[in-house]
XYZ file of C-alpha atoms in Angstrom:
560
model
C 0.567 39.789 -38.034
C 0.379 37.951 -41.825
C -3.122 37.316 -41.382
C -4.355 40.952 -40.543
C -1.849 41.881 -43.358
C -3.297 39.983 -46.055
C -6.760 41.113 -44.915
C -5.777 44.916 -44.732
C -4.254 44.364 -48.418
C -7.023 42.194 -50.040
C -10.022 43.900 -48.627
C -8.919 48.181 -48.546
C -10.962 48.690 -51.497
C -13.874 47.622 -49.377
C -13.019 50.249 -46.719
C -15.294 52.748 -48.009
C -18.163 51.875 -45.373
C -19.058 54.056 -42.810
C -15.995 54.315 -40.102
C -13.842 52.834 -42.783
C -11.011 55.183 -42.102
C -10.991 54.373 -38.605
C -11.298 50.912 -39.122
C -8.057 51.106 -41.906
C -6.185 53.312 -39.103
C -6.960 50.901 -36.742
C -5.322 47.909 -39.077
C -2.909 49.833 -40.773
C -1.922 50.895 -36.649
C -2.422 47.368 -35.006
C 0.338 46.057 -38.304
C 3.123 48.371 -37.052
C 2.432 47.346 -33.428
C 2.326 43.148 -34.384
C 5.659 43.603 -36.357
C 7.144 45.472 -33.286
C 6.527 42.698 -31.107
C 7.542 39.991 -33.538
C 11.131 41.915 -33.493
C 11.483 42.153 -29.940
C 10.400 38.260 -29.308
C 12.964 37.533 -32.448
C 15.815 39.699 -30.754
C 14.532 37.434 -27.590
C 14.825 34.488 -29.216
C 18.431 35.474 -30.962
C 19.783 36.778 -27.809
C 18.526 33.500 -25.424
C 20.291 30.669 -27.937
C 23.455 32.501 -26.911
C 25.911 30.790 -23.767
C 25.118 27.628 -22.121
C 22.767 27.525 -18.837
C 25.655 28.046 -16.574
C 27.335 30.768 -18.667
C 24.301 33.776 -19.205
C 27.299 36.313 -19.736
C 26.310 36.475 -23.800
C 22.616 36.637 -22.534
C 23.342 40.090 -20.720
C 20.842 42.046 -22.733
C 17.822 39.574 -22.142
C 16.272 41.605 -19.107
C 16.422 45.074 -21.518
C 14.381 42.744 -23.964
C 12.387 41.505 -21.799
C 11.289 44.747 -19.847
C 11.023 45.929 -23.971
C 8.205 43.276 -24.400
C 6.147 44.080 -21.302
C 6.047 47.888 -21.741
C 4.440 46.556 -25.687
C 1.745 44.926 -23.807
C -0.294 48.666 -22.771
C -0.690 49.682 -26.631
C -1.505 45.710 -27.852
C -3.892 45.893 -24.543
C -5.451 49.394 -25.598
C -5.637 48.585 -28.932
C -7.264 45.415 -28.290
C -9.721 47.204 -25.902
C -10.403 50.117 -29.105
C -11.127 47.449 -31.488
C -13.607 45.124 -28.839
C -15.041 48.956 -28.473
C -15.526 49.152 -32.138
C -16.942 45.707 -32.548
C -19.229 46.542 -29.868
C -20.495 49.590 -31.886
C -21.604 47.270 -34.865
C -19.537 46.045 -37.986
C -21.195 47.725 -40.941
C -18.432 46.628 -43.391
C -17.931 44.086 -45.357
C -18.871 40.772 -43.482
C -15.603 38.634 -44.071
C -13.421 42.242 -43.138
C -15.732 42.519 -39.811
C -15.168 38.882 -38.849
C -11.705 39.242 -39.355
C -11.757 41.949 -36.918
C -13.223 40.482 -34.707
C -10.828 37.300 -34.674
C -8.086 39.795 -34.419
C -9.864 41.391 -31.628
C -10.140 37.376 -29.631
C -6.871 36.159 -30.989
C -5.218 39.319 -28.903
C -7.313 39.345 -26.001
C -5.904 35.853 -25.764
C -3.172 36.624 -26.136
C -2.805 39.199 -23.441
C -4.810 37.289 -20.821
C -2.833 33.162 -21.616
C 0.434 35.661 -21.132
C -0.570 36.874 -17.890
C -1.392 33.530 -16.651
C 1.662 32.043 -17.216
C 3.320 35.129 -15.597
C 1.594 34.780 -12.872
C 2.168 31.062 -12.362
C 6.186 31.167 -13.286
C 7.376 34.366 -12.487
C 9.837 34.265 -9.651
C 9.579 37.911 -8.080
C 12.426 36.747 -5.685
C 14.625 36.348 -8.164
C 15.307 32.527 -7.336
C 18.031 33.561 -5.039
C 17.028 32.221 -1.043
C 19.475 35.311 0.057
C 21.139 37.893 -0.806
C 24.118 37.472 0.937
C 27.317 40.319 0.509
C 30.256 38.637 -1.607
C 32.125 38.257 1.470
C 29.456 35.495 2.488
C 26.553 34.347 5.041
C 28.988 35.019 8.462
C 29.838 38.588 7.984
C 25.534 38.902 8.453
C 24.786 38.957 12.635
C 23.606 35.743 13.595
C 20.375 37.093 14.269
C 19.869 39.439 11.475
C 20.551 36.339 8.956
C 18.047 34.239 10.742
C 15.504 36.998 10.553
C 16.600 37.430 6.896
C 16.567 33.767 5.985
C 13.095 33.715 8.003
C 11.686 35.925 5.797
C 12.701 34.992 2.273
C 11.446 31.057 3.144
C 7.638 32.981 4.258
C 8.000 34.825 0.940
C 8.787 31.368 -0.845
C 6.156 29.859 0.453
C 3.599 32.416 -0.208
C 4.689 32.877 -3.707
C 3.765 29.084 -4.230
C 1.029 29.187 -2.075
C -0.590 31.639 -4.626
C 0.434 29.437 -7.812
C -1.059 26.528 -5.923
C -4.297 27.840 -5.040
C -4.533 29.610 -8.448
C -4.332 26.772 -10.083
C -6.771 24.877 -7.716
C -9.088 27.586 -7.301
C -12.399 25.379 -8.423
C -11.794 22.932 -5.466
C -12.965 24.715 -2.220
C -11.289 26.883 0.326
C -12.507 25.093 3.690
C -9.554 24.553 6.393
C -8.242 20.517 5.340
C -7.784 22.568 1.691
C -6.486 25.534 3.306
C -3.829 23.262 5.092
C -2.996 21.141 1.983
C -2.126 24.653 0.176
C 0.007 25.456 2.940
C 2.194 21.992 3.211
C 2.007 21.577 -0.800
C 3.930 25.214 -0.996
C 6.125 24.605 1.975
C 7.410 21.405 -0.164
C 7.303 23.328 -3.659
C 9.255 26.571 -2.062
C 11.861 23.827 0.260
C 12.641 21.950 -2.756
C 13.696 24.755 -5.231
C 14.847 27.281 -2.401
C 18.899 26.623 -2.599
C 18.319 26.336 -7.066
C 17.896 28.782 -9.816
C 16.827 26.704 -12.489
C 13.891 27.704 -15.045
C 11.130 24.886 -16.432
C 13.535 24.584 -19.434
C 16.453 24.486 -17.083
C 14.920 21.301 -15.985
C 13.883 19.782 -19.078
C 17.189 20.010 -20.713
C 18.428 18.680 -17.064
C 16.368 15.390 -17.749
C 16.764 15.224 -21.239
C 20.876 14.941 -20.932
C 20.071 12.774 -17.806
C 18.248 9.797 -20.311
C 20.929 9.890 -22.480
C 23.716 9.690 -19.731
C 21.803 7.268 -18.356
C 21.488 5.221 -21.394
C 25.432 6.075 -22.877
C 26.750 4.316 -19.010
C 24.226 1.363 -19.576
C 25.596 0.968 -22.895
C 28.930 1.018 -21.658
C 28.944 -1.588 -18.929
C 29.470 -5.223 -18.905
C 26.629 -7.490 -19.102
C 25.959 -8.669 -15.438
C 26.577 -12.045 -14.636
C 22.889 -14.060 -14.338
C 22.544 -16.019 -10.972
C 19.830 -18.703 -11.693
C 18.362 -19.435 -8.347
C 15.389 -21.823 -7.971
C 13.016 -21.080 -4.446
C 12.173 -23.771 -2.598
C 9.126 -25.777 -3.174
C 7.493 -23.741 0.228
C 8.544 -20.526 -1.278
C 7.329 -21.206 -4.902
C 4.207 -22.349 -4.024
C 3.740 -19.452 -1.378
C 4.362 -16.894 -4.179
C 2.004 -18.180 -6.583
C -0.400 -17.874 -4.008
C 0.292 -14.201 -3.359
C 0.776 -13.788 -7.191
C -3.277 -15.576 -7.529
C -4.669 -13.048 -4.422
C -3.155 -10.085 -6.324
C -4.763 -11.464 -8.989
C -7.907 -11.938 -8.007
C -7.978 -8.051 -5.709
C -6.407 -5.790 -8.638
C -10.285 -6.100 -9.442
C -11.459 -4.498 -6.092
C -8.747 -1.618 -6.455
C -9.280 -1.498 -10.381
C -13.170 -0.871 -9.290
C -12.523 1.526 -6.879
C -12.000 4.332 -9.837
C -15.504 4.293 -10.609
C -16.812 4.718 -14.143
C -13.768 6.416 -15.724
C -10.861 3.545 -14.950
C -14.031 0.983 -16.710
C -14.749 3.127 -19.635
C -10.441 3.834 -20.381
C -10.490 -0.311 -19.674
C -13.339 -0.914 -22.307
C -13.971 2.087 -24.736
C -15.630 0.169 -26.782
C -18.276 -1.432 -25.226
C -17.771 0.224 -21.518
C -20.624 2.884 -22.087
C -23.395 -0.095 -23.304
C -22.381 -2.423 -20.564
C -23.213 0.086 -17.421
C -25.385 2.594 -20.040
C -28.790 0.801 -18.139
C -27.373 1.766 -14.392
C -26.281 5.305 -15.687
C -30.175 6.115 -16.532
C -31.689 4.154 -13.726
C -33.354 5.857 -11.102
C -32.247 5.716 -7.683
C -33.116 2.282 -5.514
C -33.080 0.742 -2.363
C -29.990 -0.843 -3.533
C -27.876 2.441 -3.578
C -29.956 3.147 0.030
C -28.542 -0.108 1.520
C -24.332 0.577 0.821
C -24.859 4.377 1.856
C -23.777 5.851 -1.243
C -24.142 9.534 -2.821
C -24.000 9.711 -6.372
C -23.490 6.127 -7.386
C -25.205 5.514 -10.468
C -22.405 5.305 -13.450
C -20.175 4.010 -10.357
C -21.755 1.502 -9.680
C -22.643 -0.278 -12.874
C -19.211 -0.278 -13.620
C -18.111 -1.948 -9.835
C -20.605 -4.440 -10.517
C -19.345 -5.229 -14.121
C -15.538 -4.824 -12.672
C -15.794 -7.377 -10.017
C -18.459 -9.314 -10.888
C -20.290 -9.504 -7.668
C -23.909 -8.957 -7.393
C -25.691 -5.495 -5.055
C -26.551 -7.376 -2.298
C -22.337 -8.095 -1.623
C -21.444 -4.105 -0.578
C -21.911 -2.608 2.411
C -20.777 0.508 1.697
C -19.635 2.496 -1.054
C -18.789 6.152 -1.530
C -17.040 8.277 -3.879
C -17.212 11.510 -1.376
C -14.117 13.552 -2.253
C -12.017 15.848 -0.509
C -8.839 16.593 0.539
C -7.625 13.976 2.676
C -10.555 12.241 2.084
C -10.816 9.399 -0.193
C -13.500 7.155 -1.696
C -14.072 3.423 -0.854
C -15.629 0.758 -0.677
C -16.721 -2.406 1.399
C -17.701 -5.673 0.077
C -18.022 -9.141 0.708
C -15.793 -11.122 -1.503
C -17.473 -14.945 -1.132
C -14.729 -16.659 -3.463
C -11.967 -15.793 -1.163
C -14.070 -15.426 1.833
C -13.261 -12.117 2.774
C -14.295 -8.608 3.701
C -12.743 -6.368 1.306
C -11.691 -2.885 1.458
C -10.957 -1.000 -1.395
C -9.997 2.692 -1.132
C -9.447 4.518 -4.760
C -6.000 6.136 -5.910
C -5.251 9.397 -7.372
C -8.138 10.544 -9.748
C -8.655 14.294 -8.877
C -6.784 17.712 -7.615
C -7.738 16.886 -4.188
C -6.193 13.493 -4.215
C -2.847 15.681 -5.921
C -2.503 17.954 -2.999
C -3.263 14.921 -0.677
C -0.199 13.582 -2.295
C 1.412 16.683 -1.977
C 1.239 17.048 1.450
C 4.444 15.047 2.084
C 6.162 15.868 4.921
C 5.998 13.236 7.835
C 3.938 13.137 11.249
C 3.806 11.107 13.762
C 1.176 7.646 13.768
C -0.358 7.217 17.300
C -0.331 3.005 16.884
C -1.042 0.849 19.449
C 1.944 -1.809 18.881
C 5.539 -1.013 20.276
C 7.127 0.041 17.548
C 9.047 2.947 18.137
C 9.574 5.880 15.580
C 6.384 5.542 14.199
C 5.910 8.758 11.073
C 4.252 8.546 7.975
C 3.740 10.498 5.020
C 1.220 13.286 5.916
C -1.317 13.617 3.964
C -1.927 9.832 2.995
C -1.952 9.128 7.209
C -4.871 11.965 7.059
C -6.951 9.672 4.163
C -6.514 6.707 6.723
C -7.750 7.906 9.280
C -10.914 9.442 7.462
C -11.208 5.720 6.169
C -10.825 4.273 9.740
C -13.230 6.771 11.212
C -15.997 5.750 8.279
C -14.798 1.969 8.971
C -15.070 2.101 12.724
C -17.385 5.158 13.967
C -19.856 4.089 11.487
C -20.068 0.751 11.993
C -19.634 -0.353 8.271
C -17.103 -3.270 9.667
C -19.446 -4.308 11.874
C -21.607 -4.633 9.931
C -19.804 -6.605 7.311
C -18.715 -9.294 9.939
C -22.140 -9.627 11.617
C -23.144 -10.874 7.987
C -19.871 -12.419 7.930
C -18.239 -13.367 11.056
C -15.592 -16.259 9.871
C -14.283 -14.021 6.849
C -10.894 -11.732 7.281
C -10.450 -8.686 6.310
C -8.553 -7.735 3.349
C -7.668 -4.486 2.511
C -6.871 -3.278 -1.251
C -5.626 -0.145 -3.338
C -4.032 1.613 -5.527
C -1.102 4.579 -6.073
C -1.964 6.810 -3.345
C -5.237 4.328 -2.919
C -2.721 1.267 -1.757
C -0.433 4.010 0.959
C -3.916 4.991 2.664
C -4.664 0.972 2.617
C -1.168 0.397 3.713
C -1.665 3.247 7.036
C -5.341 1.698 6.836
C -4.176 -1.801 7.646
C -1.345 -0.774 10.269
C -4.260 1.086 12.247
C -6.723 -1.702 12.227
C -3.692 -4.099 12.986
C -4.844 -4.557 16.887
C -8.506 -5.381 16.165
C -8.262 -7.245 13.571
C -5.138 -9.865 13.579
C -5.426 -11.408 10.812
C -5.903 -8.415 8.303
C -4.249 -8.700 5.121
C -3.083 -5.767 2.905
C -2.342 -6.268 -0.903
C -1.133 -2.460 -1.759
C -0.300 -1.872 -6.116
C 2.113 0.613 -7.136
C 2.218 2.255 -3.391
C 4.460 5.435 -3.064
C 7.757 4.907 -1.976
C 8.460 8.113 0.663
C 5.314 6.424 2.916
C 6.836 4.868 6.552
C 9.432 5.627 8.326
C 11.833 2.385 8.484
C 10.762 1.205 11.581
C 7.376 0.600 10.366
C 7.533 -0.382 6.664
C 9.820 -3.670 8.925
C 6.716 -4.147 11.111
C 4.237 -4.328 7.964
C 6.280 -6.901 6.545
C 4.427 -9.399 7.787
C 1.203 -8.579 6.701
C 1.261 -6.378 3.632
C 1.867 -7.560 0.292
C 3.190 -4.682 -2.432
C 3.301 -4.953 -5.947
C 4.994 -3.097 -8.639
C 4.708 -3.180 -12.465
C 8.189 -2.907 -13.974
C 9.524 0.739 -14.074
C 6.048 2.854 -12.637
C 7.242 5.753 -11.373
C 5.330 5.542 -8.398
C 7.016 3.400 -5.923
C 10.116 4.955 -6.597
C 8.732 8.752 -6.005
C 9.351 10.122 -2.626
C 10.895 13.724 -1.578
C 14.790 11.663 -1.232
C 14.575 10.568 -4.190
C 13.771 14.251 -5.718
C 16.708 15.861 -4.092
C 19.064 12.970 -5.516
C 17.033 13.491 -8.908
C 18.218 17.776 -8.355
C 21.406 17.166 -7.901
C 22.112 14.886 -10.469
C 20.336 16.963 -12.729
C 22.993 20.210 -11.137
C 25.361 18.029 -11.993
C 25.025 16.881 -15.781
C 23.943 20.203 -16.356
C 27.011 21.774 -15.522
C 29.036 19.545 -17.531
C 27.362 20.186 -20.625
C 28.655 23.172 -22.628
C 26.009 23.477 -25.813
C 22.939 25.944 -25.470
C 20.172 25.177 -23.847
C 18.235 25.080 -27.630
C 20.487 22.361 -28.975
C 20.354 19.950 -25.938
C 16.049 20.262 -25.877
C 16.195 20.078 -29.745
C 18.786 16.660 -29.662
C 16.814 15.395 -26.234
C 13.258 15.459 -28.337
C 14.928 13.747 -31.359
C 16.133 11.434 -28.984
C 12.854 11.016 -26.896
C 10.943 10.558 -30.210
C 12.983 8.491 -32.688
C 15.856 6.938 -30.487
C 19.487 6.939 -31.682
C 23.056 7.108 -30.444
C 23.364 8.656 -26.755
C 25.342 11.949 -26.630
C 29.031 10.906 -25.312
C 28.716 12.833 -22.883
C 30.567 13.484 -19.352
C 29.717 11.137 -16.850
C 29.901 11.692 -12.873
C 32.228 8.195 -13.520
C 34.839 10.126 -15.334
C 36.382 11.703 -12.878
C 36.169 9.983 -9.860
C 33.427 11.097 -6.300
C 33.105 15.071 -6.734
C 32.355 16.166 -3.541
C 32.151 19.819 -4.245
C 29.689 21.377 -6.765
C 31.559 22.318 -10.123
C 32.068 25.733 -10.827
C 29.363 26.052 -13.461
C 27.032 24.060 -10.923
C 27.302 26.889 -8.152
C 26.155 29.396 -10.599
C 22.617 27.486 -9.888
C 22.697 26.916 -6.813
C 21.596 29.931 -4.306
C 24.559 31.083 -2.047
C 24.439 29.796 2.067
C 21.795 26.584 1.063
C 23.081 23.789 2.199
C 23.695 21.846 -1.162
C 26.078 25.033 -2.040
C 28.615 22.986 -0.061
C 27.472 19.727 -1.295
C 26.271 18.321 2.088
C 24.371 16.177 3.257
C 21.968 18.725 5.307
C 19.310 19.233 2.752
C 16.397 20.248 4.662
C 14.093 17.581 2.708
C 16.174 14.501 3.335
C 15.471 15.235 7.630
C 14.529 11.225 8.296
C 11.893 13.099 10.486
C 10.452 15.828 7.865
C 9.978 13.115 5.293
C 9.482 9.496 5.024
C 11.520 7.602 3.210
C 10.392 3.872 2.896
C 7.690 1.907 0.786
C 5.447 -0.184 2.341
C 6.378 -3.757 3.245
C 7.342 -6.441 1.281
C 7.727 -7.036 -2.628
């Protein structure tokens, strides 16, 4: 608005060109229109600063302002269209004025388009409520009618999330596996957010408060008593050996990512080291490993592992939903056949991660209740089929029959490697797995116990992935609801204070905590305003659909 006003005031004397009167009128109307929009947005900002997250009463006029702002998009689009048509006819006035008009039209369309995209992604047509129950409660509805209503709303919520995910992942194809992943991911998100009425800024405010609350509790706690415990010599030797193995095999897990991770780890010299391989034409060396589109990838793999071309049995960077890249190599130093599975590095991998419901595993072992993360188990099955049906492992052991099988991976690849190890346990009893930062919600409890003898997991510090599971996210959601309900500050103050605290530190806010009033089994009054009526969390029961052990796996792989 300031730019257009300045353009008009400074250059209005140069608008005596052909069509200058029309151009002058265009700028005047655009200045007035933008002034009205700025006034509306300013009113929205002022109203949104009133009240608290749990007390929306002072913001009751917000809906009218939002509808007014939405209505102003119509003249804004019309005026932007007129400006585009005028530009199409050619700018015959002063060049500065013409460039200013072109920039104005471009910015107008960018604003309209970006707002439309945000509305498609963020807007919830269901209003964040699971069911419009009457004041008397859901028990006044007929059970069949209530069931139909709930099922209809769940289907609608899943459909909304599926539309959002398809929009965000529009460039990854539409095969059957992708459609299944879209549906699975949409069901996860719709189930997770079905019993709350939170917007993204509420979640951000809750995370900021929760961080300060945890720091406040930590600062006020007495230091834990330090108990020194020296392991026995045999245990210490075993630990040292495993750590040395982890250090060695981590290079294979890193190599599976190809050239992007190599360049990231070697920003100044990486490109020079693998540049020759990137430009080199395809040779028989590449055909021997069965790879496709290797080029820079193969060069980075050789640099990371220190192996030779002839040491690789197979390298694949085929990447689709439920299908992960992997490599198979002969490690002569440790006398092992190494299978390394790549972790998350694409939208397809993210969809694999988010297909988080459990599915049964058909294993030839005596373990009961064999359940695992659906997306990761599908990816492990894909690698298993390639290794067995394509004869890749048979080829490797025909070259080195005395070697043992070792499977490694990082992040998503660590989860796939762990499940692949369990699948290969019967034909290869000596198989060993080293999983670096595997996801937590991977296995059922029985499979977790079974895997402790042959899978080793390594977690570094406060890495979030080994702590990430649907049940932990459900617990995080409840903690966010609780800390928001305790706070009586406006959201903008929470967010400003949270940003300052994250950037510059300082003393955490002295907030009430769950420890102050004993164990609260029922949600607070303010907390109820954030929960959808009739949802399991509304009564703070433990029957949340996300906490069903048969629906979502809760345990990580192996021992740490």
